[in-house]
PDB file of C-alpha atoms in Angstrom:
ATOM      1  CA  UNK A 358    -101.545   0.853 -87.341  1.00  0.00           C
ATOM      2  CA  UNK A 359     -98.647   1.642 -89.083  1.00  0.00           C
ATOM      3  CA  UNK A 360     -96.092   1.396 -86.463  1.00  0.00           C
ATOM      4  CA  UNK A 361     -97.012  -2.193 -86.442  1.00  0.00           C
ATOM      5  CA  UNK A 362     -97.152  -2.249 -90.472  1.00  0.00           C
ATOM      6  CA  UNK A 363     -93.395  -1.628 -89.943  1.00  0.00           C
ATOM      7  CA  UNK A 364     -92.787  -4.172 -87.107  1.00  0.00           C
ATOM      8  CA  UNK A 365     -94.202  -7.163 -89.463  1.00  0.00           C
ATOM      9  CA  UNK A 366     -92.384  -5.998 -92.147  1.00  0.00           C
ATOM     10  CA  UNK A 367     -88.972  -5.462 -90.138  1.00  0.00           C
ATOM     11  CA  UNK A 368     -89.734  -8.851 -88.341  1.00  0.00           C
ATOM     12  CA  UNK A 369     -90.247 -10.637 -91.911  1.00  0.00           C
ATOM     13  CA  UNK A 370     -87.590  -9.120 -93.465  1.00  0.00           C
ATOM     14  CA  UNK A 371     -85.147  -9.873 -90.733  1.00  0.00           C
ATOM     15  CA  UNK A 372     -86.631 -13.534 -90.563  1.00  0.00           C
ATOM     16  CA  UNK A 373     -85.626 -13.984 -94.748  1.00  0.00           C
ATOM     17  CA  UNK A 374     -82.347 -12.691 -93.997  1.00  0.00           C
ATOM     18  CA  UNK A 375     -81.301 -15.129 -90.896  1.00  0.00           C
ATOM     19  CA  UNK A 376     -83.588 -17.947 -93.627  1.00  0.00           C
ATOM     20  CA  UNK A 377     -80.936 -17.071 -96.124  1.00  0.00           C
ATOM     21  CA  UNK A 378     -78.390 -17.286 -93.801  1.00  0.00           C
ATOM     22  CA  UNK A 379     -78.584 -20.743 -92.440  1.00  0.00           C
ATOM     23  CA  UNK A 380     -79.514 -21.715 -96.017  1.00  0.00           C
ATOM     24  CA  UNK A 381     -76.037 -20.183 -97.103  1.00  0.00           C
ATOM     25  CA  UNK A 382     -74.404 -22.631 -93.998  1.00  0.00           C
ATOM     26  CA  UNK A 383     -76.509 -25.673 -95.044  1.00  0.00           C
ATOM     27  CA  UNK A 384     -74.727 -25.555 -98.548  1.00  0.00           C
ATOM     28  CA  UNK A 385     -71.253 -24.398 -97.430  1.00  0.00           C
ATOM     29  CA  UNK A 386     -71.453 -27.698 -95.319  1.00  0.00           C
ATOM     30  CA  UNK A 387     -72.870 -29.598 -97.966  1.00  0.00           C
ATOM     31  CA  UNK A 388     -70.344 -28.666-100.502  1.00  0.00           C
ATOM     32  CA  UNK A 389     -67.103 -28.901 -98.131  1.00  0.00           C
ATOM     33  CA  UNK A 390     -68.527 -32.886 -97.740  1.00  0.00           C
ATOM     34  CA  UNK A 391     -68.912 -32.759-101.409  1.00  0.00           C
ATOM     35  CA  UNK A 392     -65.305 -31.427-101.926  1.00  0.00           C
ATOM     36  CA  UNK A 393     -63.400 -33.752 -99.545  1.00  0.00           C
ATOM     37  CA  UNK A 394     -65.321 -36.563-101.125  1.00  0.00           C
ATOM     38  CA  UNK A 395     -64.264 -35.357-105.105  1.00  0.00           C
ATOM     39  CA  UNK A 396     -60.330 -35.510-103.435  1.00  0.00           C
ATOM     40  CA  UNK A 397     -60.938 -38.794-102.134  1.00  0.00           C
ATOM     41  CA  UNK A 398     -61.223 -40.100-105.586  1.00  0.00           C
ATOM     42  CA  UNK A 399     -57.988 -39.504-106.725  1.00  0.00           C
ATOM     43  CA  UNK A 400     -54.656 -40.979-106.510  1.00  0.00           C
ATOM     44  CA  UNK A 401     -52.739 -38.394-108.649  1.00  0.00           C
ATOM     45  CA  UNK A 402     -52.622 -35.163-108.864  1.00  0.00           C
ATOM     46  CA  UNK A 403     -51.514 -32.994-111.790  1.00  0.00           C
ATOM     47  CA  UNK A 404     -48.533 -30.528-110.934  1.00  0.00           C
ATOM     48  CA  UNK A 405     -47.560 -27.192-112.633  1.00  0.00           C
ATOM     49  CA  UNK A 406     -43.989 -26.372-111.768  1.00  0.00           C
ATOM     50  CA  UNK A 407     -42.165 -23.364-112.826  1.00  0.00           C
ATOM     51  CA  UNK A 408     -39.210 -24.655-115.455  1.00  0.00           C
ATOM     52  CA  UNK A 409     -36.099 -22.916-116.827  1.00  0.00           C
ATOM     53  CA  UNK A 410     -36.431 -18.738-118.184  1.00  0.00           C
ATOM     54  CA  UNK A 411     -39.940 -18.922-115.822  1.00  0.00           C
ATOM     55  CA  UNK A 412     -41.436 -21.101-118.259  1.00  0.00           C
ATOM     56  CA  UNK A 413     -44.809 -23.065-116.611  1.00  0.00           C
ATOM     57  CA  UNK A 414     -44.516 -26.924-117.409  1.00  0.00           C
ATOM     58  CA  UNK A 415     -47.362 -29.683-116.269  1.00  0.00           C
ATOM     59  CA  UNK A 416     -46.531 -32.845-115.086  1.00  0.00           C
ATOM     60  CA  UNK A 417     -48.270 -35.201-112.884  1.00  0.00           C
ATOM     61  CA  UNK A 418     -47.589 -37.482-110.068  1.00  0.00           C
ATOM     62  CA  UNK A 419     -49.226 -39.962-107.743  1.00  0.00           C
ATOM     63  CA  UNK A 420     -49.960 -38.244-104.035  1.00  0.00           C
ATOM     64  CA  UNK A 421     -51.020 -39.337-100.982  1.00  0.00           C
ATOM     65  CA  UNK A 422     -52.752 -36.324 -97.891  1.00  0.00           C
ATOM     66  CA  UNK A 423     -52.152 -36.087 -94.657  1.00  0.00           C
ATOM     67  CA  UNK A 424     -54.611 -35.321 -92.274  1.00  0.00           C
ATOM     68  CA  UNK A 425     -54.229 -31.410 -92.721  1.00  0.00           C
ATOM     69  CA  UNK A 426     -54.730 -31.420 -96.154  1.00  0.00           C
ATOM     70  CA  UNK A 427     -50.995 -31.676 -97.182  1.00  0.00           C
ATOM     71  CA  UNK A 428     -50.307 -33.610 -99.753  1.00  0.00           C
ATOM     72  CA  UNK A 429     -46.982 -35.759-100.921  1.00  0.00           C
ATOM     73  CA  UNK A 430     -45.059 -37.157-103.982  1.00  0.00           C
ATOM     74  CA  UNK A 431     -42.330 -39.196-104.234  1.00  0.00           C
ATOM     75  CA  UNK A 432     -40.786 -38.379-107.046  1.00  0.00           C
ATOM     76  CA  UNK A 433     -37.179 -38.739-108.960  1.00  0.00           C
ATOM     77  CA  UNK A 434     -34.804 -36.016-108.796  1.00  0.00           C
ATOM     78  CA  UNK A 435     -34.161 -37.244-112.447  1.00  0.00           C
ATOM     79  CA  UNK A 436     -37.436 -35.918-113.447  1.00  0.00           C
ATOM     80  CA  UNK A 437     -38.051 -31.787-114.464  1.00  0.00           C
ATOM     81  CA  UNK A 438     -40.688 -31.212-112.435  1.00  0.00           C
ATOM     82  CA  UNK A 439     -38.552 -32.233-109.080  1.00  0.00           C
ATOM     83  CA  UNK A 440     -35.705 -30.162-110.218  1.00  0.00           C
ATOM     84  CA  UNK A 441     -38.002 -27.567-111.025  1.00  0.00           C
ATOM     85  CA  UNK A 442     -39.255 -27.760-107.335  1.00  0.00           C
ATOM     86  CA  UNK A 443     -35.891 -27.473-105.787  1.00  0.00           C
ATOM     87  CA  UNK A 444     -35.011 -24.479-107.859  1.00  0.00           C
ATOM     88  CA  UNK A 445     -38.667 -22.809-107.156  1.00  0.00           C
ATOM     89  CA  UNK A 446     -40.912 -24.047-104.544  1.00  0.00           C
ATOM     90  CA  UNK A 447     -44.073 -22.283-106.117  1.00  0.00           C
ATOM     91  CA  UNK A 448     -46.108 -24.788-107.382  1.00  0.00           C
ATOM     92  CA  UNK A 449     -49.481 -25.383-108.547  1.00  0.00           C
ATOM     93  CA  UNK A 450     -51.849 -28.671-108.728  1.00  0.00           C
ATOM     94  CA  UNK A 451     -54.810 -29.678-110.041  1.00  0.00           C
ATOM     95  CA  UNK A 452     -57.635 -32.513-109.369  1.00  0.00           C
ATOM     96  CA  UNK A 453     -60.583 -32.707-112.586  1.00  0.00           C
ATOM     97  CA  UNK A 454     -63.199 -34.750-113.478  1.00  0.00           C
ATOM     98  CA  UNK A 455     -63.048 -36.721-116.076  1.00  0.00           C
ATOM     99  CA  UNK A 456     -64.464 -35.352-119.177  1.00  0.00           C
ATOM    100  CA  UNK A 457     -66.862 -38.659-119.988  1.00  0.00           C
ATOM    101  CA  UNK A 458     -68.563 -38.062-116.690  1.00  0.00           C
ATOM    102  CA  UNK A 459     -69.378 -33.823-117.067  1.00  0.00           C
ATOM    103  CA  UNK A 460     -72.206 -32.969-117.571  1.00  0.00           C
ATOM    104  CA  UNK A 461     -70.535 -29.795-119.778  1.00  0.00           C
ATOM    105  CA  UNK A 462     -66.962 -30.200-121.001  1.00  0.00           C
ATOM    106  CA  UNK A 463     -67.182 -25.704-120.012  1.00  0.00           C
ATOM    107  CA  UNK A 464     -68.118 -26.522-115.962  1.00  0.00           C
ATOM    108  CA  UNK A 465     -65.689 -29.768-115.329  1.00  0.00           C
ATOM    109  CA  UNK A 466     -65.609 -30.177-111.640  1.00  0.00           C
ATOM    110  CA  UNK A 467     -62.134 -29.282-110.994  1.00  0.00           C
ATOM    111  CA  UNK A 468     -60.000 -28.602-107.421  1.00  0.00           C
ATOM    112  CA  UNK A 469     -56.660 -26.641-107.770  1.00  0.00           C
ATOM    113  CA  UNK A 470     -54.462 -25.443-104.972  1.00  0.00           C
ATOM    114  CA  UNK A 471     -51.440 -22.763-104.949  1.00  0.00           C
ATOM    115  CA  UNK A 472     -48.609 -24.558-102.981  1.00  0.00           C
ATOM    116  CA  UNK A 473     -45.210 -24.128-101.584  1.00  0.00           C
ATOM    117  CA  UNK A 474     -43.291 -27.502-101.571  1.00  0.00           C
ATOM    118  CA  UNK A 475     -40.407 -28.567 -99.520  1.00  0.00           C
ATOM    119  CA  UNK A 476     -38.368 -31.469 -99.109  1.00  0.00           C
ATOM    120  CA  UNK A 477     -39.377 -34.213 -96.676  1.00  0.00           C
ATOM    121  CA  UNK A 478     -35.970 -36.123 -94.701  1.00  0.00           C
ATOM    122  CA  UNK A 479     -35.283 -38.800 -96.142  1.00  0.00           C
ATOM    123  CA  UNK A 480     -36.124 -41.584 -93.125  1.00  0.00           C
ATOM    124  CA  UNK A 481     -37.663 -38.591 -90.912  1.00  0.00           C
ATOM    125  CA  UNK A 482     -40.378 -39.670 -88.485  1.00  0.00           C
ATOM    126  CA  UNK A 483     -42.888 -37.572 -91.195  1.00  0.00           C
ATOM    127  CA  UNK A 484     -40.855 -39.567 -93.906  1.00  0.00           C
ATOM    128  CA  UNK A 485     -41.605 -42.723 -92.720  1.00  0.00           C
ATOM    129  CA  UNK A 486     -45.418 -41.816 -91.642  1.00  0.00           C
ATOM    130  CA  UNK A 487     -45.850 -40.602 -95.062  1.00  0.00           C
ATOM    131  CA  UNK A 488     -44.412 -43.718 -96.475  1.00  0.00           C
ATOM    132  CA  UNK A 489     -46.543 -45.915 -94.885  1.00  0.00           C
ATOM    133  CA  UNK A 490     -49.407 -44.019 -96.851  1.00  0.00           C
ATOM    134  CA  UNK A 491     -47.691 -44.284 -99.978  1.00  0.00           C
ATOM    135  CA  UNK A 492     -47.037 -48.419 -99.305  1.00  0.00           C
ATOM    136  CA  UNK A 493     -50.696 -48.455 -98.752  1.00  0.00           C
ATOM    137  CA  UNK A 494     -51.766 -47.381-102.392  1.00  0.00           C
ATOM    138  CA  UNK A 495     -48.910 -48.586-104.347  1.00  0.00           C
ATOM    139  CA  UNK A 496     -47.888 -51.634-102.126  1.00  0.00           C
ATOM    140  CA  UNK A 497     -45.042 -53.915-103.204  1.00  0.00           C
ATOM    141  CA  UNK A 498     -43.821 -51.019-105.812  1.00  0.00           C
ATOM    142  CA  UNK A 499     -42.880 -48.835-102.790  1.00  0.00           C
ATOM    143  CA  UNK A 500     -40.287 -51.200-101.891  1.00  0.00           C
ATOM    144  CA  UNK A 501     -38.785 -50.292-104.984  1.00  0.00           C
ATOM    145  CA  UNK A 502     -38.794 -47.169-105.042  1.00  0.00           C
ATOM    146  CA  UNK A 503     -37.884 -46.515-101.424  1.00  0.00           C
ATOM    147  CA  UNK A 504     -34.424 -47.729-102.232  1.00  0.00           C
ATOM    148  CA  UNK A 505     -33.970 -45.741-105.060  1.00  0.00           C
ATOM    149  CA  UNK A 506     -31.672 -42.431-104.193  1.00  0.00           C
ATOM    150  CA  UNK A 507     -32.497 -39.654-106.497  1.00  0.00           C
ATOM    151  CA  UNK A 508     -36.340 -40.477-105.264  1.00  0.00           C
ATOM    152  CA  UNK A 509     -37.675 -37.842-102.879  1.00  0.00           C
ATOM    153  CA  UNK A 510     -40.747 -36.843-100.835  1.00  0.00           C
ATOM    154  CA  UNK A 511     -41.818 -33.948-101.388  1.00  0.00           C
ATOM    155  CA  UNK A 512     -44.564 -31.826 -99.556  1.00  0.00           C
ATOM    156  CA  UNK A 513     -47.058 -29.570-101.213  1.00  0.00           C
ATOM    157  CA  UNK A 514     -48.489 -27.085 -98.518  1.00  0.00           C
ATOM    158  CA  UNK A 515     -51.335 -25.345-100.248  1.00  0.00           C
ATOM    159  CA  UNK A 516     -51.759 -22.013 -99.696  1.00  0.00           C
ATOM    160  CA  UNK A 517     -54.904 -21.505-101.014  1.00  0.00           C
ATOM    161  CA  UNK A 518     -57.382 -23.117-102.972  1.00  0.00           C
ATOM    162  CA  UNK A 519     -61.027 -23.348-105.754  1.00  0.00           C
ATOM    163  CA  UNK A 520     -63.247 -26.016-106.153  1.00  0.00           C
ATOM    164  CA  UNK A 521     -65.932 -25.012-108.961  1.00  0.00           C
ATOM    165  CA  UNK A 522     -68.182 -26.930-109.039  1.00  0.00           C
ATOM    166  CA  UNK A 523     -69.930 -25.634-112.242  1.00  0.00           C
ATOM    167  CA  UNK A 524     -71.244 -22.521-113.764  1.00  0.00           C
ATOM    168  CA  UNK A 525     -71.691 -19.836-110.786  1.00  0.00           C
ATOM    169  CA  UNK A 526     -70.278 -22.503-108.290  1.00  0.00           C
ATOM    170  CA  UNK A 527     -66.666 -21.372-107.295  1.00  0.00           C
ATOM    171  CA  UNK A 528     -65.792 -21.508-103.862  1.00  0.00           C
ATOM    172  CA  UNK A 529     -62.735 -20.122-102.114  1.00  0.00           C
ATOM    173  CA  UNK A 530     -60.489 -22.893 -99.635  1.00  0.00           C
ATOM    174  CA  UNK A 531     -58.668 -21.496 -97.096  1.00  0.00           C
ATOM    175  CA  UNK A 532     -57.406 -21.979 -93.538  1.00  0.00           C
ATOM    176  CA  UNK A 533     -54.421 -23.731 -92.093  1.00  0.00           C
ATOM    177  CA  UNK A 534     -55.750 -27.599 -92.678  1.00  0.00           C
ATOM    178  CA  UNK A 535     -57.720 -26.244 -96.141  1.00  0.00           C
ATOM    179  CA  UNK A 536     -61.119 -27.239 -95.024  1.00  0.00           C
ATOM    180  CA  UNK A 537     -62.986 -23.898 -94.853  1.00  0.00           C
ATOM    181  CA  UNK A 538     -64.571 -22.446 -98.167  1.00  0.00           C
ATOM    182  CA  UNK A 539     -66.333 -19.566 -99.191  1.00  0.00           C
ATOM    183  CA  UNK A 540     -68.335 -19.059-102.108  1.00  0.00           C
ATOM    184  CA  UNK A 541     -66.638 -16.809-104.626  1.00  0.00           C
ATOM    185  CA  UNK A 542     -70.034 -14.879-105.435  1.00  0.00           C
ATOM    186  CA  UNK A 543     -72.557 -15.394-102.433  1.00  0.00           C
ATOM    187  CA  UNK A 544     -74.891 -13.556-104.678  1.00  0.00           C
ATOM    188  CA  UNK A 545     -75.619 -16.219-106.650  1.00  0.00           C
TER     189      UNK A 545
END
């Protein structure tokens, strides 16, 4: 009788664990739909660059993603934050909700990535692929732009990535197109 007290209770407690488990996957899946959906809603990103003496400065620019999670600004070589890119590639970026629509200005939905950016060539096959993105959300402007010299592309490869979601919702990004996430505390 209790040999089989321990079956049922090794049976049950195996069957909560493999419950938890594919719980766990059901809301991993749930929340990578939920993060690719929050970065669909932007069209700029904000962009920490490192300045002169290692000195952070915040900036922002208007983006457009590839289909590996890359994303791209054109942006003037007048401005710091590009010449802050071409002297240090590290760069940081940011995607928040906007404070009027949080529930609690502490737990803002927010997205950031740690990114290496490098210089897209000027009227490269990517270039002009990536353009055609860019012409698509800023239209006519582009035009403009395009024939300006000191403008650049530049990519932002993230490296890695956190979307929180609120209090106890952090999850890791990671992998080479930034589409797999782990939660930063699965004990929660």
């Amino acid at each position: 009788m209790i040999n089989i007290f321990f079956v049922l209770m090794f049976i049950s407690k195996r069957t909560l664990q493999e419950s938890k488990m594919n719980q766990s996957a059901v809301i991993l899946t749930k929340t990578k739909t939920e993060y690719l959906n929050f970065l669909k809603k932007y069209h700029s990103l904000q962009l920490s660059t490192i300045g002169k003496n290692g000195r952070p400065e915040s900036s922002y620019a208007p983006f457009v993603a590839d289909q590996n999670n890359q994303f791209y600004i054109y942006i003037s070589a007048l401005a710091r934050h590009t010449k802050n890119l071409l002297h240090d590639s590290r760069a940081g970026i940011m995607f928040i909700e906007p404070e009027e629509q949080a529930e609690n200005i502490f737990a803002r939905k927010r997205l950031t990535f740690d990114c290496d950016a490098e210089i897209v060539v000027r009227e490269s096959q990517d270039w002009m692929r990536i353009m055609s993105l860019f012409d698509d959300i800023a239209g006519e402007l582009m035009q403009t732009l395009r024939m300006l010299a000191d403008f650049q592309m530049i990519r932002l490869k993230p490296n890695s990535g956190l979307f929180v979601k609120g209090f106890g919702k952090a999850y890791e990004i990671y992998g080479e197109k930034m589409d797999q996430l782990s939660h930063v505390n699965p004990q929660k």
